[in-house]
Coordinates of C-alpha atoms in Angstrom, one line a residue:
A1 CA -37.5 10.0 12.5
T2 CA -36.1 10.4 9.0
A3 CA -35.2 7.5 6.6
A4 CA -31.7 7.4 5.2
A5 CA -31.5 8.8 1.7
P6 CA -30.9 6.1 -0.9
G7 CA -27.3 6.1 -1.9
A8 CA -26.3 8.4 0.9
F9 CA -22.5 8.2 1.6
Y10 CA -20.8 9.2 4.8
G11 CA -17.2 9.9 5.8
R12 CA -14.2 8.1 4.3
R13 CA -12.6 11.4 3.0
R14 CA -9.1 10.2 3.9
E15 CA -9.6 6.8 2.2
L16 CA -11.0 8.4 -1.0
Q17 CA -8.1 10.8 -1.1
A18 CA -5.6 8.0 -0.7
L19 CA -7.3 5.9 -3.4
R20 CA -7.3 8.7 -5.9
S21 CA -3.7 9.5 -5.2
D22 CA -2.8 5.9 -5.7
I23 CA -4.0 6.0 -9.3
G24 CA -1.2 8.4 -10.3
R25 CA 1.4 6.7 -8.2
A26 CA 4.5 5.6 -10.1
G27 CA 4.3 1.8 -10.4
L28 CA 7.2 -0.7 -10.6
D29 CA 7.0 -0.7 -14.4
T30 CA 7.4 3.1 -14.6
I31 CA 10.2 3.1 -12.1
S32 CA 12.1 0.5 -14.1
G33 CA 11.6 2.5 -17.3
R34 CA 9.0 0.2 -18.9
K35 CA 5.5 1.2 -19.9
A36 CA 2.8 -0.3 -17.7
P37 CA 1.3 -3.1 -19.8
R38 CA -1.9 -3.6 -17.7
S39 CA -4.4 -1.5 -15.8
R40 CA -3.7 0.0 -12.4
V41 CA -5.3 -1.9 -9.6
L42 CA -6.8 -0.3 -6.5
L43 CA -7.7 -2.6 -3.6
I44 CA -10.3 -1.8 -0.9
A45 CA -9.9 -4.3 1.9
G46 CA -12.2 -4.8 4.8
R47 CA -14.5 -7.1 6.6
P48 CA -18.1 -7.5 5.5
G49 CA -20.1 -4.6 7.1
S50 CA -17.2 -2.2 6.9
G51 CA -18.7 -0.3 4.0
R52 CA -16.1 -1.5 1.6
S53 CA -18.6 -2.0 -1.3
A54 CA -20.2 1.4 -0.6
L55 CA -16.7 3.1 -0.7
A56 CA -15.9 1.3 -4.0
E57 CA -19.2 2.5 -5.6
E58 CA -18.6 6.1 -4.3
L59 CA -15.1 6.0 -5.8
A60 CA -16.5 4.7 -9.1
R61 CA -19.2 7.5 -9.1
R62 CA -16.5 10.2 -8.6
L63 CA -14.2 8.7 -11.3
A64 CA -16.7 7.7 -13.9
K65 CA -16.2 10.9 -16.0
D66 CA -12.5 9.9 -16.4
Y67 CA -13.4 6.6 -18.0
P68 CA -15.5 7.4 -21.1
D69 CA -16.0 3.8 -22.1
G70 CA -18.0 3.1 -19.0
V71 CA -18.0 1.4 -15.6
L72 CA -18.3 -2.4 -15.6
R73 CA -19.2 -4.4 -12.5
A74 CA -18.9 -8.0 -11.5
R75 CA -19.4 -9.7 -8.1
L76 CA -16.9 -12.5 -7.5
T77 CA -18.4 -14.3 -4.6
E78 CA -21.8 -16.0 -4.4
P79 CA -24.2 -15.1 -1.6
G80 CA -23.5 -18.5 -0.1
G81 CA -19.7 -17.7 0.0
E82 CA -18.6 -19.8 -3.0
P83 CA -16.2 -18.1 -5.5
V84 CA -17.7 -17.2 -8.8
P85 CA -15.9 -19.1 -11.6
V86 CA -13.7 -16.7 -13.6
G87 CA -15.2 -17.9 -16.9
R88 CA -18.7 -17.0 -15.8
A89 CA -17.6 -13.5 -14.6
A90 CA -15.7 -12.9 -17.9
R91 CA -18.8 -14.0 -19.9
E92 CA -21.0 -11.6 -18.0
L93 CA -18.6 -8.7 -18.5
L94 CA -18.4 -9.5 -22.2
G95 CA -22.2 -9.4 -22.3
A96 CA -22.2 -6.0 -20.6
L97 CA -19.8 -4.8 -23.3
G98 CA -22.1 -6.1 -26.0
A99 CA -19.4 -8.5 -27.1
G100 CA -20.4 -12.1 -27.8
S101 CA -18.6 -15.1 -26.5
V102 CA -18.3 -18.6 -28.0
P103 CA -20.7 -21.1 -26.4
G104 CA -18.7 -23.7 -24.4
A105 CA -15.5 -21.6 -24.4
G106 CA -13.1 -22.4 -21.6
E107 CA -12.0 -20.1 -18.8
D108 CA -8.7 -19.0 -20.5
E109 CA -10.4 -18.3 -23.8
L110 CA -13.1 -16.2 -22.1
S111 CA -10.5 -14.3 -20.1
Q112 CA -8.5 -13.6 -23.3
A113 CA -11.7 -12.5 -25.1
L114 CA -12.4 -10.0 -22.3
R115 CA -8.9 -8.6 -22.6
T116 CA -9.3 -8.3 -26.4
A117 CA -12.6 -6.5 -25.9
L118 CA -11.1 -4.1 -23.4
H119 CA -8.0 -3.4 -25.4
Q120 CA -7.5 0.3 -26.2
R121 CA -10.7 1.1 -24.2
R122 CA -10.7 3.3 -21.1
V123 CA -13.0 1.6 -18.6
L124 CA -13.3 1.4 -14.8
L125 CA -13.8 -2.3 -13.8
L126 CA -15.2 -2.8 -10.3
L127 CA -14.8 -6.4 -9.0
D128 CA -16.7 -6.7 -5.7
D129 CA -16.1 -9.3 -3.1
A130 CA -13.1 -10.9 -4.8
A131 CA -12.2 -14.2 -3.3
S132 CA -8.6 -14.6 -4.6
A133 CA -5.8 -12.9 -6.4
E134 CA -6.2 -15.4 -9.2
Q135 CA -9.8 -14.2 -9.9
V136 CA -8.6 -10.6 -10.2
D137 CA -5.5 -11.4 -12.2
A138 CA -7.5 -13.4 -14.7
L139 CA -9.9 -10.4 -15.4
L140 CA -7.2 -7.7 -15.3
P141 CA -7.3 -5.8 -18.6
D142 CA -4.2 -5.3 -20.8
A143 CA -5.2 -1.7 -21.0
P144 CA -3.0 0.8 -19.1
D145 CA -5.5 3.6 -19.4
S146 CA -8.2 1.6 -17.6
L147 CA -8.6 1.1 -13.9
L148 CA -9.6 -1.9 -11.9
V149 CA -11.0 -1.5 -8.4
A150 CA -11.2 -4.7 -6.4
V151 CA -13.0 -5.2 -3.1
A152 CA -11.8 -8.0 -0.8
R153 CA -11.6 -9.1 2.8
G154 CA -7.8 -8.7 2.9
P155 CA -4.7 -8.3 0.8
L156 CA -4.6 -10.1 -2.6
T157 CA -1.1 -11.5 -2.5
G158 CA -0.1 -12.2 -6.1
V159 CA -1.6 -9.1 -7.8
P160 CA 1.5 -7.1 -8.6
D161 CA 2.0 -3.5 -7.6
V162 CA -1.1 -3.1 -5.5
R163 CA -1.4 -1.6 -2.0
P164 CA -4.6 -2.2 0.0
C165 CA -6.7 0.6 1.4
T166 CA -7.8 -1.2 4.6
L167 CA -11.0 0.0 6.2
G168 CA -11.6 0.4 9.9
G169 CA -14.7 2.1 11.4
L170 CA -16.1 5.5 10.3
D171 CA -14.9 8.6 12.1
K172 CA -17.1 9.7 14.9
G173 CA -18.7 12.6 13.1
A174 CA -19.7 10.5 10.0
A175 CA -20.9 7.7 12.2
V176 CA -23.1 10.0 14.3
E177 CA -24.5 11.6 11.1
L178 CA -25.3 8.1 9.8
I179 CA -27.3 7.2 12.9
G180 CA -29.1 10.6 12.7
R181 CA -30.3 9.9 9.2
Y182 CA -32.4 7.1 10.7
A183 CA -33.1 8.1 14.3
G184 CA -33.6 11.8 13.5
S185 CA -31.1 14.6 14.2
T186 CA -33.2 16.0 17.1
R187 CA -32.5 12.9 19.1
I188 CA -28.8 13.2 18.5
T189 CA -28.8 16.9 19.5
C190 CA -30.8 16.1 22.7
D191 CA -28.5 13.3 23.7
P192 CA -25.1 13.5 22.1
V193 CA -23.4 11.5 24.8
S194 CA -25.6 8.4 24.1
A195 CA -25.0 8.9 20.4
D196 CA -21.3 8.8 20.9
S197 CA -21.7 5.7 23.1
V198 CA -23.6 3.9 20.4
V199 CA -21.0 4.7 17.8
E200 CA -18.3 3.4 20.1
E201 CA -20.2 0.2 20.9
C202 CA -20.7 -0.4 17.1
G203 CA -17.0 0.2 16.4
G204 CA -18.0 2.7 13.8
Q205 CA -19.0 -0.1 11.4
P206 CA -21.5 1.1 8.9
A207 CA -23.6 -2.1 8.8
A208 CA -24.0 -2.1 12.6
L209 CA -24.8 1.6 12.6
V210 CA -27.5 1.2 10.0
L211 CA -29.1 -1.7 12.0
I212 CA -29.1 0.2 15.2
G213 CA -30.3 3.3 13.4
G214 CA -33.3 1.4 12.0
W215 CA -34.0 -0.1 15.5
L216 CA -34.0 3.4 17.0
A217 CA -36.2 4.8 14.2
A218 CA -38.9 2.2 15.1
R219 CA -38.6 3.2 18.8
P220 CA -38.8 6.9 19.0
K221 CA -38.8 6.9 22.8
A222 CA -35.8 4.6 23.2

């Protein structure tokens, strides 16, 4: 058996293409003749285990060269499921920028300080596991040349001019390849019907495929 390569990414060509196309899509401000005052927002929506964070990271990797002032990341939900306070997320992002913040500053003050720090910069801001539209809106830069990529369970009603890229399962070819990275390609070649059945039973969900792939790797005769 072969272990999956760290950072290996599978499939999602259609979704990546759609997300990249959405960056240049004419927004409501452009259509109405106004200059967009804020950053474009891309939304990747999907249930935990769908590979939504991996897709966001792959998109950020491919786009990083277009944002010379860097890629900033913040996770907006605690491991236990509680939303991260906007003020704390803004403070952490300010720290990543090397910009100080006033001790004891309130949420609105910190959000404004972040917008000021990002003004006239070209950054890619990745907000993972967003719990609400209010979190995203509070951290959205007033910088039309920047890009915000949000990851959430579903649509973020309230964030203007954003269309979700909703994830289902991986296509069969990518899903079988993912299992093969763990269980070994020889086993897939020798029993492609069973591989297809496993993919179908897992619904093509990356997290489930990784779990079953690891289980198979530990049981070479299964």
